[in-house]
């Protein structure tokens, strides 16, 4: 699992929080410019699939050097999101509507999302972001967009629930058009993850055989 | 703990298959070793590693980072997504555990630090030639085996213990800089084994 998954899952814990908890949140960001957000989410909604390479540097506040990892991320509607980390070691994570499947290079662990509502937030998180479910996303986050959807932009997500902000302070996603470039996740404890994307293919169409191979954990 | 943190804990515990309390290799028995303050140890470095612990037929594993800098030695255990799971901090001769999420360290914090010292810091003077070197460190007899200008094994023996604590080093522990790709610590005193896959060394 990447920081993308972690942050979205942790941030979207607000979705699982009761309304009273959500009401604790205080939206400090200015309302997102509706037209540009609409345009951005419309672009995501039209995306058939996604493939990208990522390089992540995670700076733990306790450590003097960042932890580096690299790999690929794939998204396909109906299949979910799979992250294959290739360095420093092979690990994979698959999130579907029903299951979270983790492979640490040796062991496969499966979490039944229907039986684990807290973990189910992971699946919803990926669906919300890549499936462009803005309404659901805004129930969990205050969104602030800078820039233009068809040019360089930065989308800043701040968890609505105060309790969620105790875990994740902010999530910032940068891109140009549909091409994601950088994801920054600031945790409340000061840890910072920076994930840079390259080779982003937002028109990725997977054949059935490709999907069977790529969206399999552990990978063949 | 906040609600979000609690839920995150549960979520991550579920993801990691749950966690169990650290098992002491010697319940009620102190793991003998003189722990020198980190300020007396060298070199300053960061080691990213994967740790496998085997004890009484059970096996656990986790990613970790060992950082020795100045007067502080840290072992940071990592959960999925490189989330900070636990921190063992040695300052002076005291080691303390801070647990944030699962997985938990396999042994009590001081015992983990003792093994870090045995693998990385308790060493004899570097010999001029290959062969076995013998010496005494604190109250233990130490033997080191050098082959091909690399340290391949270090053994600790005590008069009040039967057996050894043995560390087998993979390639990379040279005379001028010891960065073993792997290390296997076999503790015959308490019957456990640690396998370290040292993925990256950074010298500070």
mmCIF file with all atom_site columns, N, CA, C and O in Angstrom, chain B residues 118-159:
data_model
loop_
_atom_site.group_PDB
_atom_site.id
_atom_site.type_symbol
_atom_site.label_atom_id
_atom_site.label_alt_id
_atom_site.label_comp_id
_atom_site.label_asym_id
_atom_site.label_entity_id
_atom_site.label_seq_id
_atom_site.pdbx_PDB_ins_code
_atom_site.Cartn_x
_atom_site.Cartn_y
_atom_site.Cartn_z
_atom_site.occupancy
_atom_site.B_iso_or_equiv
_atom_site.pdbx_formal_charge
_atom_site.auth_seq_id
_atom_site.auth_comp_id
_atom_site.auth_asym_id
_atom_site.auth_atom_id
_atom_site.pdbx_PDB_model_num
ATOM 1   N N  . UNK B 1 118 ? 24.972 -5.663  19.343 1.00 0.00 ? 118 UNK B N  1
ATOM 2   C CA . UNK B 1 118 ? 25.787 -6.835  19.011 1.00 0.00 ? 118 UNK B CA 1
ATOM 3   C C  . UNK B 1 118 ? 26.065 -6.915  17.513 1.00 0.00 ? 118 UNK B C  1
ATOM 4   O O  . UNK B 1 118 ? 27.135 -7.327  17.099 1.00 0.00 ? 118 UNK B O  1
ATOM 5   N N  . UNK B 1 119 ? 25.114 -6.535  16.705 1.00 0.00 ? 119 UNK B N  1
ATOM 6   C CA . UNK B 1 119 ? 25.299 -6.632  15.254 1.00 0.00 ? 119 UNK B CA 1
ATOM 7   C C  . UNK B 1 119 ? 26.161 -5.481  14.733 1.00 0.00 ? 119 UNK B C  1
ATOM 8   O O  . UNK B 1 119 ? 27.065 -5.684  13.919 1.00 0.00 ? 119 UNK B O  1
ATOM 9   N N  . UNK B 1 120 ? 25.898 -4.270  15.204 1.00 0.00 ? 120 UNK B N  1
ATOM 10  C CA . UNK B 1 120 ? 26.518 -3.111  14.549 1.00 0.00 ? 120 UNK B CA 1
ATOM 11  C C  . UNK B 1 120 ? 27.629 -2.432  15.340 1.00 0.00 ? 120 UNK B C  1
ATOM 12  O O  . UNK B 1 120 ? 28.456 -1.729  14.748 1.00 0.00 ? 120 UNK B O  1
ATOM 13  N N  . UNK B 1 121 ? 27.656 -2.587  16.642 1.00 0.00 ? 121 UNK B N  1
ATOM 14  C CA . UNK B 1 121 ? 28.568 -1.717  17.404 1.00 0.00 ? 121 UNK B CA 1
ATOM 15  C C  . UNK B 1 121 ? 29.557 -2.445  18.318 1.00 0.00 ? 121 UNK B C  1
ATOM 16  O O  . UNK B 1 121 ? 30.621 -1.904  18.593 1.00 0.00 ? 121 UNK B O  1
ATOM 17  N N  . UNK B 1 122 ? 29.223 -3.604  18.823 1.00 0.00 ? 122 UNK B N  1
ATOM 18  C CA . UNK B 1 122 ? 30.162 -4.293  19.723 1.00 0.00 ? 122 UNK B CA 1
ATOM 19  C C  . UNK B 1 122 ? 31.160 -5.069  18.868 1.00 0.00 ? 122 UNK B C  1
ATOM 20  O O  . UNK B 1 122 ? 30.882 -6.184  18.436 1.00 0.00 ? 122 UNK B O  1
ATOM 21  N N  . UNK B 1 123 ? 32.302 -4.483  18.617 1.00 0.00 ? 123 UNK B N  1
ATOM 22  C CA . UNK B 1 123 ? 33.248 -5.110  17.695 1.00 0.00 ? 123 UNK B CA 1
ATOM 23  C C  . UNK B 1 123 ? 34.672 -4.990  18.223 1.00 0.00 ? 123 UNK B C  1
ATOM 24  O O  . UNK B 1 123 ? 35.013 -4.066  18.966 1.00 0.00 ? 123 UNK B O  1
ATOM 25  N N  . UNK B 1 124 ? 35.479 -5.929  17.774 1.00 0.00 ? 124 UNK B N  1
ATOM 26  C CA . UNK B 1 124 ? 36.898 -5.926  18.126 1.00 0.00 ? 124 UNK B CA 1
ATOM 27  C C  . UNK B 1 124 ? 37.646 -5.001  17.176 1.00 0.00 ? 124 UNK B C  1
ATOM 28  O O  . UNK B 1 124 ? 37.127 -4.646  16.097 1.00 0.00 ? 124 UNK B O  1
ATOM 29  N N  . UNK B 1 125 ? 38.879 -4.629  17.523 1.00 0.00 ? 125 UNK B N  1
ATOM 30  C CA . UNK B 1 125 ? 39.691 -3.869  16.573 1.00 0.00 ? 125 UNK B CA 1
ATOM 31  C C  . UNK B 1 125 ? 39.857 -4.670  15.278 1.00 0.00 ? 125 UNK B C  1
ATOM 32  O O  . UNK B 1 125 ? 39.962 -5.902  15.300 1.00 0.00 ? 125 UNK B O  1
ATOM 33  N N  . UNK B 1 126 ? 39.865 -3.975  14.154 1.00 0.00 ? 126 UNK B N  1
ATOM 34  C CA . UNK B 1 126 ? 39.964 -4.649  12.855 1.00 0.00 ? 126 UNK B CA 1
ATOM 35  C C  . UNK B 1 126 ? 41.347 -5.284  12.719 1.00 0.00 ? 126 UNK B C  1
ATOM 36  O O  . UNK B 1 126 ? 42.363 -4.607  12.897 1.00 0.00 ? 126 UNK B O  1
ATOM 37  N N  . UNK B 1 127 ? 41.404 -6.599  12.414 1.00 0.00 ? 127 UNK B N  1
ATOM 38  C CA . UNK B 1 127 ? 42.709 -7.267  12.300 1.00 0.00 ? 127 UNK B CA 1
ATOM 39  C C  . UNK B 1 127 ? 43.378 -6.944  10.955 1.00 0.00 ? 127 UNK B C  1
ATOM 40  O O  . UNK B 1 127 ? 42.717 -6.551  9.996  1.00 0.00 ? 127 UNK B O  1
ATOM 41  N N  . UNK B 1 128 ? 44.667 -7.174  10.903 1.00 0.00 ? 128 UNK B N  1
ATOM 42  C CA . UNK B 1 128 ? 45.406 -6.893  9.669  1.00 0.00 ? 128 UNK B CA 1
ATOM 43  C C  . UNK B 1 128 ? 45.183 -7.972  8.637  1.00 0.00 ? 128 UNK B C  1
ATOM 44  O O  . UNK B 1 128 ? 45.277 -7.727  7.434  1.00 0.00 ? 128 UNK B O  1
ATOM 45  N N  . UNK B 1 129 ? 44.876 -9.190  9.090  1.00 0.00 ? 129 UNK B N  1
ATOM 46  C CA . UNK B 1 129 ? 44.747 -10.317 8.161  1.00 0.00 ? 129 UNK B CA 1
ATOM 47  C C  . UNK B 1 129 ? 43.480 -11.114 8.466  1.00 0.00 ? 129 UNK B C  1
ATOM 48  O O  . UNK B 1 129 ? 42.889 -10.985 9.535  1.00 0.00 ? 129 UNK B O  1
ATOM 49  N N  . UNK B 1 130 ? 43.130 -11.969 7.488  1.00 0.00 ? 130 UNK B N  1
ATOM 50  C CA . UNK B 1 130 ? 42.003 -12.871 7.706  1.00 0.00 ? 130 UNK B CA 1
ATOM 51  C C  . UNK B 1 130 ? 42.298 -13.839 8.841  1.00 0.00 ? 130 UNK B C  1
ATOM 52  O O  . UNK B 1 130 ? 43.452 -14.066 9.211  1.00 0.00 ? 130 UNK B O  1
ATOM 53  N N  . UNK B 1 131 ? 41.261 -14.456 9.340  1.00 0.00 ? 131 UNK B N  1
ATOM 54  C CA . UNK B 1 131 ? 41.417 -15.436 10.405 1.00 0.00 ? 131 UNK B CA 1
ATOM 55  C C  . UNK B 1 131 ? 40.504 -15.127 11.567 1.00 0.00 ? 131 UNK B C  1
ATOM 56  O O  . UNK B 1 131 ? 39.562 -14.330 11.443 1.00 0.00 ? 131 UNK B O  1
ATOM 57  N N  . UNK B 1 132 ? 40.746 -15.770 12.692 1.00 0.00 ? 132 UNK B N  1
ATOM 58  C CA . UNK B 1 132 ? 39.929 -15.540 13.881 1.00 0.00 ? 132 UNK B CA 1
ATOM 59  C C  . UNK B 1 132 ? 40.613 -14.526 14.797 1.00 0.00 ? 132 UNK B C  1
ATOM 60  O O  . UNK B 1 132 ? 41.804 -14.625 15.051 1.00 0.00 ? 132 UNK B O  1
ATOM 61  N N  . UNK B 1 133 ? 39.846 -13.586 15.249 1.00 0.00 ? 133 UNK B N  1
ATOM 62  C CA . UNK B 1 133 ? 40.340 -12.610 16.221 1.00 0.00 ? 133 UNK B CA 1
ATOM 63  C C  . UNK B 1 133 ? 39.581 -12.816 17.524 1.00 0.00 ? 133 UNK B C  1
ATOM 64  O O  . UNK B 1 133 ? 38.368 -13.086 17.507 1.00 0.00 ? 133 UNK B O  1
ATOM 65  N N  . UNK B 1 134 ? 40.285 -12.711 18.601 1.00 0.00 ? 134 UNK B N  1
ATOM 66  C CA . UNK B 1 134 ? 39.665 -12.928 19.908 1.00 0.00 ? 134 UNK B CA 1
ATOM 67  C C  . UNK B 1 134 ? 39.900 -11.711 20.788 1.00 0.00 ? 134 UNK B C  1
ATOM 68  O O  . UNK B 1 134 ? 40.944 -11.060 20.705 1.00 0.00 ? 134 UNK B O  1
ATOM 69  N N  . UNK B 1 135 ? 38.920 -11.435 21.610 1.00 0.00 ? 135 UNK B N  1
ATOM 70  C CA . UNK B 1 135 ? 39.083 -10.321 22.532 1.00 0.00 ? 135 UNK B CA 1
ATOM 71  C C  . UNK B 1 135 ? 37.983 -10.339 23.572 1.00 0.00 ? 135 UNK B C  1
ATOM 72  O O  . UNK B 1 135 ? 37.125 -11.241 23.590 1.00 0.00 ? 135 UNK B O  1
ATOM 73  N N  . UNK B 1 136 ? 38.000 -9.345  24.413 1.00 0.00 ? 136 UNK B N  1
ATOM 74  C CA . UNK B 1 136 ? 36.979 -9.259  25.457 1.00 0.00 ? 136 UNK B CA 1
ATOM 75  C C  . UNK B 1 136 ? 36.340 -7.880  25.380 1.00 0.00 ? 136 UNK B C  1
ATOM 76  O O  . UNK B 1 136 ? 37.033 -6.850  25.320 1.00 0.00 ? 136 UNK B O  1
ATOM 77  N N  . UNK B 1 137 ? 35.026 -7.870  25.311 1.00 0.00 ? 137 UNK B N  1
ATOM 78  C CA . UNK B 1 137 ? 34.278 -6.617  25.298 1.00 0.00 ? 137 UNK B CA 1
ATOM 79  C C  . UNK B 1 137 ? 33.373 -6.630  26.528 1.00 0.00 ? 137 UNK B C  1
ATOM 80  O O  . UNK B 1 137 ? 32.516 -7.509  26.667 1.00 0.00 ? 137 UNK B O  1
ATOM 81  N N  . UNK B 1 138 ? 33.605 -5.644  27.382 1.00 0.00 ? 138 UNK B N  1
ATOM 82  C CA . UNK B 1 138 ? 32.888 -5.596  28.657 1.00 0.00 ? 138 UNK B CA 1
ATOM 83  C C  . UNK B 1 138 ? 33.097 -6.940  29.377 1.00 0.00 ? 138 UNK B C  1
ATOM 84  O O  . UNK B 1 138 ? 34.226 -7.328  29.576 1.00 0.00 ? 138 UNK B O  1
ATOM 85  N N  . UNK B 1 139 ? 32.034 -7.665  29.682 1.00 0.00 ? 139 UNK B N  1
ATOM 86  C CA . UNK B 1 139 ? 32.213 -8.912  30.416 1.00 0.00 ? 139 UNK B CA 1
ATOM 87  C C  . UNK B 1 139 ? 31.960 -10.139 29.546 1.00 0.00 ? 139 UNK B C  1
ATOM 88  O O  . UNK B 1 139 ? 31.542 -11.183 30.023 1.00 0.00 ? 139 UNK B O  1
ATOM 89  N N  . UNK B 1 140 ? 32.219 -10.011 28.234 1.00 0.00 ? 140 UNK B N  1
ATOM 90  C CA . UNK B 1 140 ? 31.956 -11.121 27.329 1.00 0.00 ? 140 UNK B CA 1
ATOM 91  C C  . UNK B 1 140 ? 33.190 -11.416 26.474 1.00 0.00 ? 140 UNK B C  1
ATOM 92  O O  . UNK B 1 140 ? 33.943 -10.510 26.104 1.00 0.00 ? 140 UNK B O  1
ATOM 93  N N  . UNK B 1 141 ? 33.372 -12.708 26.159 1.00 0.00 ? 141 UNK B N  1
ATOM 94  C CA . UNK B 1 141 ? 34.432 -13.119 25.253 1.00 0.00 ? 141 UNK B CA 1
ATOM 95  C C  . UNK B 1 141 ? 33.896 -13.039 23.824 1.00 0.00 ? 141 UNK B C  1
ATOM 96  O O  . UNK B 1 141 ? 32.830 -13.589 23.512 1.00 0.00 ? 141 UNK B O  1
ATOM 97  N N  . UNK B 1 142 ? 34.653 -12.377 22.969 1.00 0.00 ? 142 UNK B N  1
ATOM 98  C CA . UNK B 1 142 ? 34.188 -12.132 21.602 1.00 0.00 ? 142 UNK B CA 1
ATOM 99  C C  . UNK B 1 142 ? 35.181 -12.732 20.612 1.00 0.00 ? 142 UNK B C  1
ATOM 100 O O  . UNK B 1 142 ? 36.401 -12.574 20.761 1.00 0.00 ? 142 UNK B O  1
ATOM 101 N N  . UNK B 1 143 ? 34.644 -13.424 19.637 1.00 0.00 ? 143 UNK B N  1
ATOM 102 C CA . UNK B 1 143 ? 35.452 -13.983 18.551 1.00 0.00 ? 143 UNK B CA 1
ATOM 103 C C  . UNK B 1 143 ? 34.909 -13.450 17.239 1.00 0.00 ? 143 UNK B C  1
ATOM 104 O O  . UNK B 1 143 ? 33.684 -13.453 17.026 1.00 0.00 ? 143 UNK B O  1
ATOM 105 N N  . UNK B 1 144 ? 35.795 -12.993 16.390 1.00 0.00 ? 144 UNK B N  1
ATOM 106 C CA . UNK B 1 144 ? 35.375 -12.551 15.063 1.00 0.00 ? 144 UNK B CA 1
ATOM 107 C C  . UNK B 1 144 ? 36.117 -13.348 14.004 1.00 0.00 ? 144 UNK B C  1
ATOM 108 O O  . UNK B 1 144 ? 37.315 -13.611 14.137 1.00 0.00 ? 144 UNK B O  1
ATOM 109 N N  . UNK B 1 145 ? 35.399 -13.696 12.952 1.00 0.00 ? 145 UNK B N  1
ATOM 110 C CA . UNK B 1 145 ? 35.966 -14.481 11.863 1.00 0.00 ? 145 UNK B CA 1
ATOM 111 C C  . UNK B 1 145 ? 36.007 -13.612 10.615 1.00 0.00 ? 145 UNK B C  1
ATOM 112 O O  . UNK B 1 145 ? 34.962 -13.109 10.164 1.00 0.00 ? 145 UNK B O  1
ATOM 113 N N  . UNK B 1 146 ? 37.211 -13.435 10.070 1.00 0.00 ? 146 UNK B N  1
ATOM 114 C CA . UNK B 1 146 ? 37.405 -12.616 8.872  1.00 0.00 ? 146 UNK B CA 1
ATOM 115 C C  . UNK B 1 146 ? 37.813 -13.516 7.707  1.00 0.00 ? 146 UNK B C  1
ATOM 116 O O  . UNK B 1 146 ? 38.729 -14.330 7.828  1.00 0.00 ? 146 UNK B O  1
ATOM 117 N N  . UNK B 1 147 ? 37.119 -13.353 6.607  1.00 0.00 ? 147 UNK B N  1
ATOM 118 C CA . UNK B 1 147 ? 37.459 -14.088 5.385  1.00 0.00 ? 147 UNK B CA 1
ATOM 119 C C  . UNK B 1 147 ? 37.356 -13.129 4.209  1.00 0.00 ? 147 UNK B C  1
ATOM 120 O O  . UNK B 1 147 ? 36.377 -12.381 4.102  1.00 0.00 ? 147 UNK B O  1
ATOM 121 N N  . UNK B 1 148 ? 38.371 -13.178 3.320  1.00 0.00 ? 148 UNK B N  1
ATOM 122 C CA . UNK B 1 148 ? 38.335 -12.304 2.146  1.00 0.00 ? 148 UNK B CA 1
ATOM 123 C C  . UNK B 1 148 ? 38.250 -10.843 2.525  1.00 0.00 ? 148 UNK B C  1
ATOM 124 O O  . UNK B 1 148 ? 37.572 -10.062 1.843  1.00 0.00 ? 148 UNK B O  1
ATOM 125 N N  . UNK B 1 149 ? 38.940 -10.485 3.608  1.00 0.00 ? 149 UNK B N  1
ATOM 126 C CA . UNK B 1 149 ? 38.983 -9.094  4.098  1.00 0.00 ? 149 UNK B CA 1
ATOM 127 C C  . UNK B 1 149 ? 37.603 -8.584  4.518  1.00 0.00 ? 149 UNK B C  1
ATOM 128 O O  . UNK B 1 149 ? 37.349 -7.377  4.508  1.00 0.00 ? 149 UNK B O  1
ATOM 129 N N  . UNK B 1 150 ? 36.721 -9.527  4.856  1.00 0.00 ? 150 UNK B N  1
ATOM 130 C CA . UNK B 1 150 ? 35.389 -9.131  5.330  1.00 0.00 ? 150 UNK B CA 1
ATOM 131 C C  . UNK B 1 150 ? 35.058 -9.889  6.616  1.00 0.00 ? 150 UNK B C  1
ATOM 132 O O  . UNK B 1 150 ? 35.415 -11.062 6.774  1.00 0.00 ? 150 UNK B O  1
ATOM 133 N N  . UNK B 1 151 ? 34.376 -9.217  7.493  1.00 0.00 ? 151 UNK B N  1
ATOM 134 C CA . UNK B 1 151 ? 33.889 -9.854  8.716  1.00 0.00 ? 151 UNK B CA 1
ATOM 135 C C  . UNK B 1 151 ? 32.713 -10.745 8.351  1.00 0.00 ? 151 UNK B C  1
ATOM 136 O O  . UNK B 1 151 ? 31.741 -10.287 7.759  1.00 0.00 ? 151 UNK B O  1
ATOM 137 N N  . UNK B 1 152 ? 32.805 -12.027 8.711  1.00 0.00 ? 152 UNK B N  1
ATOM 138 C CA . UNK B 1 152 ? 31.739 -12.957 8.361  1.00 0.00 ? 152 UNK B CA 1
ATOM 139 C C  . UNK B 1 152 ? 31.013 -13.517 9.582  1.00 0.00 ? 152 UNK B C  1
ATOM 140 O O  . UNK B 1 152 ? 29.912 -14.051 9.450  1.00 0.00 ? 152 UNK B O  1
ATOM 141 N N  . UNK B 1 153 ? 31.628 -13.417 10.739 1.00 0.00 ? 153 UNK B N  1
ATOM 142 C CA . UNK B 1 153 ? 30.945 -13.942 11.921 1.00 0.00 ? 153 UNK B CA 1
ATOM 143 C C  . UNK B 1 153 ? 31.493 -13.277 13.181 1.00 0.00 ? 153 UNK B C  1
ATOM 144 O O  . UNK B 1 153 ? 32.675 -12.950 13.262 1.00 0.00 ? 153 UNK B O  1
ATOM 145 N N  . UNK B 1 154 ? 30.605 -13.086 14.140 1.00 0.00 ? 154 UNK B N  1
ATOM 146 C CA . UNK B 1 154 ? 30.992 -12.567 15.461 1.00 0.00 ? 154 UNK B CA 1
ATOM 147 C C  . UNK B 1 154 ? 30.265 -13.407 16.508 1.00 0.00 ? 154 UNK B C  1
ATOM 148 O O  . UNK B 1 154 ? 29.058 -13.639 16.399 1.00 0.00 ? 154 UNK B O  1
ATOM 149 N N  . UNK B 1 155 ? 31.026 -13.858 17.504 1.00 0.00 ? 155 UNK B N  1
ATOM 150 C CA . UNK B 1 155 ? 30.430 -14.730 18.526 1.00 0.00 ? 155 UNK B CA 1
ATOM 151 C C  . UNK B 1 155 ? 30.653 -14.123 19.911 1.00 0.00 ? 155 UNK B C  1
ATOM 152 O O  . UNK B 1 155 ? 31.742 -13.618 20.199 1.00 0.00 ? 155 UNK B O  1
ATOM 153 N N  . UNK B 1 156 ? 29.616 -14.200 20.718 1.00 0.00 ? 156 UNK B N  1
ATOM 154 C CA . UNK B 1 156 ? 29.686 -13.698 22.092 1.00 0.00 ? 156 UNK B CA 1
ATOM 155 C C  . UNK B 1 156 ? 29.503 -14.875 23.041 1.00 0.00 ? 156 UNK B C  1
ATOM 156 O O  . UNK B 1 156 ? 28.566 -15.669 22.880 1.00 0.00 ? 156 UNK B O  1
ATOM 157 N N  . UNK B 1 157 ? 30.379 -14.976 24.008 1.00 0.00 ? 157 UNK B N  1
ATOM 158 C CA . UNK B 1 157 ? 30.264 -16.036 25.019 1.00 0.00 ? 157 UNK B CA 1
ATOM 159 C C  . UNK B 1 157 ? 30.396 -15.413 26.404 1.00 0.00 ? 157 UNK B C  1
ATOM 160 O O  . UNK B 1 157 ? 31.099 -14.412 26.581 1.00 0.00 ? 157 UNK B O  1
ATOM 161 N N  . UNK B 1 158 ? 29.694 -16.018 27.346 1.00 0.00 ? 158 UNK B N  1
ATOM 162 C CA . UNK B 1 158 ? 29.749 -15.546 28.729 1.00 0.00 ? 158 UNK B CA 1
ATOM 163 C C  . UNK B 1 158 ? 30.021 -16.742 29.640 1.00 0.00 ? 158 UNK B C  1
ATOM 164 O O  . UNK B 1 158 ? 29.576 -17.857 29.363 1.00 0.00 ? 158 UNK B O  1
ATOM 165 N N  . UNK B 1 159 ? 30.697 -16.476 30.731 1.00 0.00 ? 159 UNK B N  1
ATOM 166 C CA . UNK B 1 159 ? 30.977 -17.554 31.663 1.00 0.00 ? 159 UNK B CA 1
ATOM 167 C C  . UNK B 1 159 ? 29.707 -18.034 32.364 1.00 0.00 ? 159 UNK B C  1
ATOM 168 O O  . UNK B 1 159 ? 29.623 -19.188 32.765 1.00 0.00 ? 159 UNK B O  1
#
